[in-house]
Amino acid sequence: MNIQHEQALQFHQLHTKGDPLVLINIWDAGSAQAVQAIGAKAIATGSWSVAASHGYEDGEALPFPLVLENLKRIKNKVDLPLTIDIEGGYGQSPDDVKVNVGLVIENGAVGINLEDQRIGDAGLYTTSDQCLRIAAARAAGQQAGLPLFINARTDIFFQTAAGQHAACIEQTLSRAHAYAEAGADGIFVPGLSDARLIETLCSHSPLPLNIMVTSHTPSLEQLAELGVARISYGPLPYLEAMNALKEVGLAALSLHN
């Protein structure tokens, strides 16, 4: 069993309901090293932050070769399990997803985020279409002999006003069950912050639940009590780092005023 395979198994085990894996999303090798140094259990990229750090918008605007090069640089500098956010897989067809996930695995990742929003479109893939894409990602892992962790992201709550989130729970659970059957290992629901609805998903989802931290989400302790298995910070660390950089710069430039 090689190191990547061992790390993949380890990464699966870190997803424990009620004792969540906390991921401080990074964007390059330097930020990955910083997070590893403070005792993180795994490294996770965030697509928004990676794109912004290269001067691109989110939404697969960052060329895929740069995604892979960034991944390789990160992997060469850390010793922890590494999962990468590949947005929609950089391809609409299952075949494209399979090829690209295979390349991600070749460059050292043990997990991916794969979302059901159509890149460049306001809509979501149908459940059946997204299941084919998830199955393709699973096939890429099997072909590589790796138990790849597929975190199936659904953008249902991003596309629905907060006041209507309760009406989306059944649809979310339906997708979670379908995604699980297609080969997903986790369900990621960014945009959801209501504690009662989070608890409902934790109780009824066949997949461990991933919540993204925002100013509106419950505390880490509360999320653990609700049954969340994975907590992500998304673009927040990058935004705070850039704000800190601006503050240092403004303080320095004020000397000339």
mmCIF file of C-alpha atoms in Angstrom:
data_model
loop_
_atom_site.group_PDB
_atom_site.id
_atom_site.type_symbol
_atom_site.label_atom_id
_atom_site.label_comp_id
_atom_site.label_asym_id
_atom_site.label_seq_id
_atom_site.Cartn_x
_atom_site.Cartn_y
_atom_site.Cartn_z
ATOM 1 C CA MET A 1 0.000 0.000 0.000
ATOM 2 C CA ASN A 2 1.560 3.321 -1.070
ATOM 3 C CA ILE A 3 1.491 6.574 0.872
ATOM 4 C CA GLN A 4 -1.268 8.130 -1.253
ATOM 5 C CA HIS A 5 -3.507 5.106 -0.669
ATOM 6 C CA GLU A 6 -2.847 5.226 3.074
ATOM 7 C CA GLN A 7 -3.639 8.934 3.140
ATOM 8 C CA ALA A 8 -6.892 8.340 1.254
ATOM 9 C CA LEU A 9 -7.999 5.810 3.859
ATOM 10 C CA GLN A 10 -6.951 8.166 6.628
ATOM 11 C CA PHE A 11 -8.930 11.001 5.039
ATOM 12 C CA HIS A 12 -12.077 8.867 4.936
ATOM 13 C CA GLN A 13 -11.710 8.067 8.631
ATOM 14 C CA LEU A 14 -11.444 11.745 9.558
ATOM 15 C CA HIS A 15 -15.096 12.294 8.564
ATOM 16 C CA THR A 16 -16.849 11.490 11.830
ATOM 17 C CA LYS A 17 -20.365 12.602 12.609
ATOM 18 C CA GLY A 18 -20.260 14.799 15.691
ATOM 19 C CA ASP A 19 -16.452 15.037 15.641
ATOM 20 C CA PRO A 20 -15.991 16.979 12.416
ATOM 21 C CA LEU A 21 -12.892 17.340 10.309
ATOM 22 C CA VAL A 22 -12.097 21.068 10.214
ATOM 23 C CA LEU A 23 -10.493 22.264 6.979
ATOM 24 C CA ILE A 24 -8.860 25.701 6.778
ATOM 25 C CA ASN A 25 -8.968 26.056 3.013
ATOM 26 C CA ILE A 26 -5.669 27.096 1.425
ATOM 27 C CA TRP A 27 -4.646 28.372 -2.001
ATOM 28 C CA ASP A 28 -0.950 27.672 -2.557
ATOM 29 C CA ALA A 29 2.070 25.806 -1.178
ATOM 30 C CA GLY A 30 2.918 28.529 1.323
ATOM 31 C CA SER A 31 -0.560 28.700 2.842
ATOM 32 C CA ALA A 32 -0.643 24.879 2.918
ATOM 33 C CA GLN A 33 2.609 24.793 4.886
ATOM 34 C CA ALA A 34 1.234 27.366 7.333
ATOM 35 C CA VAL A 35 -1.890 25.281 7.971
ATOM 36 C CA GLN A 36 0.123 22.083 8.333
ATOM 37 C CA ALA A 37 2.394 23.808 10.868
ATOM 38 C CA ILE A 38 -0.515 24.570 13.227
ATOM 39 C CA GLY A 39 -1.534 20.923 13.464
ATOM 40 C CA ALA A 40 -4.152 20.455 10.764
ATOM 41 C CA LYS A 41 -5.182 16.886 9.978
ATOM 42 C CA ALA A 42 -5.624 17.449 6.236
ATOM 43 C CA ILE A 43 -5.121 20.078 3.545
ATOM 44 C CA ALA A 44 -7.936 21.364 1.338
ATOM 45 C CA THR A 45 -7.875 23.904 -1.452
ATOM 46 C CA GLY A 46 -10.744 26.285 -2.154
ATOM 47 C CA SER A 47 -11.408 27.047 -5.811
ATOM 48 C CA TRP A 48 -12.338 30.706 -5.187
ATOM 49 C CA SER A 49 -9.119 31.350 -3.279
ATOM 50 C CA VAL A 50 -6.903 29.462 -5.725
ATOM 51 C CA ALA A 51 -8.373 31.389 -8.642
ATOM 52 C CA ALA A 52 -8.083 34.760 -6.877
ATOM 53 C CA SER A 53 -4.477 34.112 -5.878
ATOM 54 C CA HIS A 54 -3.671 33.658 -9.575
ATOM 55 C CA GLY A 55 -5.628 36.756 -10.605
ATOM 56 C CA TYR A 56 -8.667 34.904 -11.980
ATOM 57 C CA GLU A 57 -12.365 34.812 -11.208
ATOM 58 C CA ASP A 58 -13.956 31.676 -9.772
ATOM 59 C CA GLY A 59 -15.983 29.431 -12.068
ATOM 60 C CA GLU A 60 -13.238 27.444 -13.852
ATOM 61 C CA ALA A 61 -11.684 30.616 -15.288
ATOM 62 C CA LEU A 62 -8.312 29.460 -13.961
ATOM 63 C CA PRO A 63 -6.848 27.184 -16.679
ATOM 64 C CA PHE A 64 -6.827 23.538 -15.634
ATOM 65 C CA PRO A 65 -3.057 23.129 -16.244
ATOM 66 C CA LEU A 66 -2.513 25.846 -13.625
ATOM 67 C CA VAL A 67 -4.855 24.005 -11.252
ATOM 68 C CA LEU A 68 -2.712 20.896 -11.645
ATOM 69 C CA GLU A 69 0.578 22.784 -11.318
ATOM 70 C CA ASN A 70 -0.663 24.449 -8.134
ATOM 71 C CA LEU A 71 -1.764 21.068 -6.806
ATOM 72 C CA LYS A 72 1.654 19.574 -7.521
ATOM 73 C CA ARG A 73 3.435 22.451 -5.762
ATOM 74 C CA ILE A 74 1.222 22.042 -2.700
ATOM 75 C CA LYS A 75 1.683 18.273 -2.604
ATOM 76 C CA ASN A 76 5.462 18.652 -2.754
ATOM 77 C CA LYS A 77 5.441 20.828 0.382
ATOM 78 C CA VAL A 78 3.065 19.020 2.747
ATOM 79 C CA ASP A 79 2.769 15.527 4.200
ATOM 80 C CA LEU A 80 -0.942 15.490 4.972
ATOM 81 C CA PRO A 81 -3.895 14.065 3.005
ATOM 82 C CA LEU A 82 -4.776 16.594 0.309
ATOM 83 C CA THR A 83 -8.193 17.244 -1.200
ATOM 84 C CA ILE A 84 -8.797 19.654 -4.068
ATOM 85 C CA ASP A 85 -11.804 21.671 -5.135
ATOM 86 C CA ILE A 86 -12.236 21.097 -8.884
ATOM 87 C CA GLU A 87 -15.557 22.947 -9.120
ATOM 88 C CA GLY A 88 -17.589 21.191 -11.838
ATOM 89 C CA GLY A 89 -14.733 18.926 -12.887
ATOM 90 C CA TYR A 90 -13.576 21.210 -15.718
ATOM 91 C CA GLY A 91 -15.829 19.400 -18.155
ATOM 92 C CA GLN A 92 -19.519 18.739 -18.606
ATOM 93 C CA SER A 93 -19.367 15.168 -19.837
ATOM 94 C CA PRO A 94 -18.628 12.183 -17.591
ATOM 95 C CA ASP A 95 -15.696 11.308 -19.851
ATOM 96 C CA ASP A 96 -14.125 14.735 -19.307
ATOM 97 C CA VAL A 97 -14.652 14.454 -15.561
ATOM 98 C CA LYS A 98 -13.034 11.016 -15.487
ATOM 99 C CA VAL A 99 -9.946 12.219 -17.376
ATOM 100 C CA ASN A 100 -9.525 15.309 -15.213
ATOM 101 C CA VAL A 101 -10.034 13.465 -11.940
ATOM 102 C CA GLY A 102 -7.440 10.966 -13.098
ATOM 103 C CA LEU A 103 -4.967 13.825 -13.567
ATOM 104 C CA VAL A 104 -5.784 15.189 -10.127
ATOM 105 C CA ILE A 105 -5.050 11.775 -8.622
ATOM 106 C CA GLU A 106 -1.782 11.544 -10.553
ATOM 107 C CA ASN A 107 -0.709 14.810 -8.944
ATOM 108 C CA GLY A 108 -1.276 13.555 -5.417
ATOM 109 C CA ALA A 109 -4.833 14.360 -4.300
ATOM 110 C CA VAL A 110 -6.831 11.861 -2.255
ATOM 111 C CA GLY A 111 -10.119 13.768 -2.410
ATOM 112 C CA ILE A 112 -12.113 16.152 -4.575
ATOM 113 C CA ASN A 113 -15.059 18.512 -4.383
ATOM 114 C CA LEU A 114 -17.362 18.070 -7.368
ATOM 115 C CA GLU A 115 -20.316 20.441 -7.643
ATOM 116 C CA ASP A 116 -23.654 20.109 -9.405
ATOM 117 C CA GLN A 117 -23.917 23.712 -10.603
ATOM 118 C CA ARG A 118 -23.448 24.149 -14.319
ATOM 119 C CA ILE A 119 -20.406 26.386 -14.734
ATOM 120 C CA GLY A 120 -21.392 29.583 -16.536
ATOM 121 C CA ASP A 121 -25.074 28.812 -16.039
ATOM 122 C CA ALA A 122 -27.513 29.605 -13.259
ATOM 123 C CA GLY A 123 -28.921 26.091 -13.149
ATOM 124 C CA LEU A 124 -27.910 22.750 -11.689
ATOM 125 C CA TYR A 125 -27.206 19.510 -13.487
ATOM 126 C CA THR A 126 -30.148 17.163 -13.260
ATOM 127 C CA THR A 127 -29.727 14.563 -10.557
ATOM 128 C CA SER A 128 -29.263 11.817 -13.136
ATOM 129 C CA ASP A 129 -26.655 13.782 -15.082
ATOM 130 C CA GLN A 130 -24.710 14.638 -11.946
ATOM 131 C CA CYS A 131 -24.810 11.013 -10.865
ATOM 132 C CA LEU A 132 -23.137 10.026 -14.135
ATOM 133 C CA ARG A 133 -20.426 12.608 -13.471
ATOM 134 C CA ILE A 134 -19.909 11.344 -9.914
ATOM 135 C CA ALA A 135 -19.757 7.773 -11.181
ATOM 136 C CA ALA A 136 -17.096 8.862 -13.676
ATOM 137 C CA ALA A 137 -15.026 10.374 -10.875
ATOM 138 C CA ARG A 138 -15.411 7.136 -8.919
ATOM 139 C CA ALA A 139 -14.275 5.176 -11.961
ATOM 140 C CA ALA A 140 -11.152 7.339 -12.182
ATOM 141 C CA GLY A 141 -10.342 6.498 -8.588
ATOM 142 C CA GLN A 142 -10.910 2.803 -9.138
ATOM 143 C CA GLN A 143 -8.763 2.856 -12.257
ATOM 144 C CA ALA A 144 -5.963 4.404 -10.205
ATOM 145 C CA GLY A 145 -6.499 1.937 -7.368
ATOM 146 C CA LEU A 146 -7.298 4.801 -4.981
ATOM 147 C CA PRO A 147 -10.258 5.094 -2.569
ATOM 148 C CA LEU A 148 -10.802 8.696 -3.655
ATOM 149 C CA PHE A 149 -13.022 10.744 -1.336
ATOM 150 C CA ILE A 150 -15.689 12.379 -3.486
ATOM 151 C CA ASN A 151 -17.325 15.303 -1.713
ATOM 152 C CA ALA A 152 -20.467 15.926 -3.744
ATOM 153 C CA ARG A 153 -21.352 19.587 -3.526
ATOM 154 C CA THR A 154 -24.869 20.762 -4.202
ATOM 155 C CA ASP A 155 -25.548 24.455 -4.802
ATOM 156 C CA ILE A 156 -29.246 24.214 -3.993
ATOM 157 C CA PHE A 157 -28.961 26.578 -1.041
ATOM 158 C CA PHE A 158 -26.785 29.072 -2.906
ATOM 159 C CA GLN A 159 -29.522 29.364 -5.507
ATOM 160 C CA THR A 160 -32.399 29.749 -3.057
ATOM 161 C CA ALA A 161 -33.273 32.617 -0.728
ATOM 162 C CA ALA A 162 -32.605 31.812 2.930
ATOM 163 C CA GLY A 163 -36.279 32.097 3.779
ATOM 164 C CA GLN A 164 -37.036 29.247 1.392
ATOM 165 C CA HIS A 165 -34.297 26.837 2.513
ATOM 166 C CA ALA A 166 -36.682 24.632 4.493
ATOM 167 C CA ALA A 167 -38.542 23.822 1.284
ATOM 168 C CA CYS A 168 -35.290 22.542 -0.251
ATOM 169 C CA ILE A 169 -34.518 19.845 2.297
ATOM 170 C CA GLU A 170 -36.388 17.040 0.546
ATOM 171 C CA GLN A 171 -34.721 17.864 -2.767
ATOM 172 C CA THR A 172 -31.329 17.936 -1.045
ATOM 173 C CA LEU A 173 -31.914 14.579 0.627
ATOM 174 C CA SER A 174 -33.064 13.120 -2.683
ATOM 175 C CA ARG A 175 -29.824 14.250 -4.305
ATOM 176 C CA ALA A 176 -27.788 12.992 -1.340
ATOM 177 C CA HIS A 177 -29.266 9.494 -1.686
ATOM 178 C CA ALA A 178 -28.732 9.486 -5.444
ATOM 179 C CA TYR A 179 -25.180 10.817 -5.141
ATOM 180 C CA ALA A 180 -24.370 8.163 -2.543
ATOM 181 C CA GLU A 181 -25.560 5.425 -4.892
ATOM 182 C CA ALA A 182 -23.445 6.934 -7.689
ATOM 183 C CA GLY A 183 -20.311 6.705 -5.547
ATOM 184 C CA ALA A 184 -20.048 9.925 -3.515
ATOM 185 C CA ASP A 185 -18.581 9.814 -0.013
ATOM 186 C CA GLY A 186 -19.822 13.128 1.378
ATOM 187 C CA ILE A 187 -22.409 15.822 0.715
ATOM 188 C CA PHE A 188 -21.407 19.504 0.801
ATOM 189 C CA VAL A 189 -24.171 22.091 1.217
ATOM 190 C CA PRO A 190 -22.621 25.580 1.110
ATOM 191 C CA GLY A 191 -25.054 28.387 1.810
ATOM 192 C CA LEU A 192 -26.985 26.507 4.501
ATOM 193 C CA SER A 193 -26.710 28.036 7.978
ATOM 194 C CA ASP A 194 -29.977 27.242 9.769
ATOM 195 C CA ALA A 195 -29.189 24.944 12.729
ATOM 196 C CA ARG A 196 -32.510 23.109 12.577
ATOM 197 C CA LEU A 197 -32.143 22.336 8.878
ATOM 198 C CA ILE A 198 -28.512 21.282 9.317
ATOM 199 C CA GLU A 199 -29.585 18.864 12.042
ATOM 200 C CA THR A 200 -32.305 17.449 9.788
ATOM 201 C CA LEU A 201 -29.791 16.776 7.022
ATOM 202 C CA CYS A 202 -27.340 15.215 9.471
ATOM 203 C CA SER A 203 -30.071 12.905 10.724
ATOM 204 C CA HIS A 204 -31.368 11.767 7.343
ATOM 205 C CA SER A 205 -28.515 12.052 4.852
ATOM 206 C CA PRO A 206 -26.812 8.785 3.858
ATOM 207 C CA LEU A 207 -23.589 10.785 3.450
ATOM 208 C CA PRO A 208 -21.568 12.735 6.044
ATOM 209 C CA LEU A 209 -22.478 16.406 5.931
ATOM 210 C CA ASN A 210 -20.038 19.216 5.087
ATOM 211 C CA ILE A 211 -20.916 22.782 6.154
ATOM 212 C CA MET A 212 -19.047 25.943 5.077
ATOM 213 C CA VAL A 213 -18.363 28.586 7.716
ATOM 214 C CA THR A 214 -19.895 32.012 7.162
ATOM 215 C CA SER A 215 -20.872 34.854 9.459
ATOM 216 C CA HIS A 216 -24.297 33.212 9.782
ATOM 217 C CA THR A 217 -23.411 29.592 10.559
ATOM 218 C CA PRO A 218 -23.560 28.166 14.082
ATOM 219 C CA SER A 219 -20.319 27.887 16.070
ATOM 220 C CA LEU A 220 -17.951 24.977 15.488
ATOM 221 C CA GLU A 221 -19.116 23.415 18.753
ATOM 222 C CA GLN A 222 -22.752 23.722 17.725
ATOM 223 C CA LEU A 223 -22.073 22.235 14.297
ATOM 224 C CA ALA A 224 -20.412 19.249 15.965
ATOM 225 C CA GLU A 225 -23.411 18.796 18.269
ATOM 226 C CA LEU A 226 -25.758 18.907 15.266
ATOM 227 C CA GLY A 227 -23.893 15.970 13.717
ATOM 228 C CA VAL A 228 -21.784 17.680 11.062
ATOM 229 C CA ALA A 229 -18.824 15.561 9.895
ATOM 230 C CA ARG A 230 -16.795 18.168 7.986
ATOM 231 C CA ILE A 231 -16.419 21.930 8.324
ATOM 232 C CA SER A 232 -14.830 24.062 5.592
ATOM 233 C CA TYR A 233 -13.761 27.686 5.689
ATOM 234 C CA GLY A 234 -14.038 28.324 1.939
ATOM 235 C CA PRO A 235 -12.656 31.706 0.792
ATOM 236 C CA LEU A 236 -12.638 33.221 4.308
ATOM 237 C CA PRO A 237 -8.924 32.556 5.104
ATOM 238 C CA TYR A 238 -7.812 34.071 1.793
ATOM 239 C CA LEU A 239 -10.006 37.136 2.259
ATOM 240 C CA GLU A 240 -8.719 37.697 5.776
ATOM 241 C CA ALA A 241 -5.109 37.253 4.615
ATOM 242 C CA MET A 242 -5.604 39.837 1.863
ATOM 243 C CA ASN A 243 -7.242 42.244 4.303
ATOM 244 C CA ALA A 244 -4.266 41.849 6.645
ATOM 245 C CA LEU A 245 -1.927 42.569 3.732
ATOM 246 C CA LYS A 246 -3.849 45.734 2.896
ATOM 247 C CA GLU A 247 -3.728 46.893 6.519
ATOM 248 C CA VAL A 248 0.051 46.434 6.636
ATOM 249 C CA GLY A 249 0.374 48.296 3.352
ATOM 250 C CA LEU A 250 -1.889 51.157 4.405
ATOM 251 C CA ALA A 251 0.043 51.588 7.641
ATOM 252 C CA ALA A 252 3.310 51.691 5.727
ATOM 253 C CA LEU A 253 2.064 54.066 3.042
ATOM 254 C CA SER A 254 0.639 56.418 5.657
ATOM 255 C CA LEU A 255 4.227 57.382 6.518
ATOM 256 C CA HIS A 256 4.346 59.313 3.242
ATOM 257 C CA ASN A 257 1.175 61.282 3.961
#
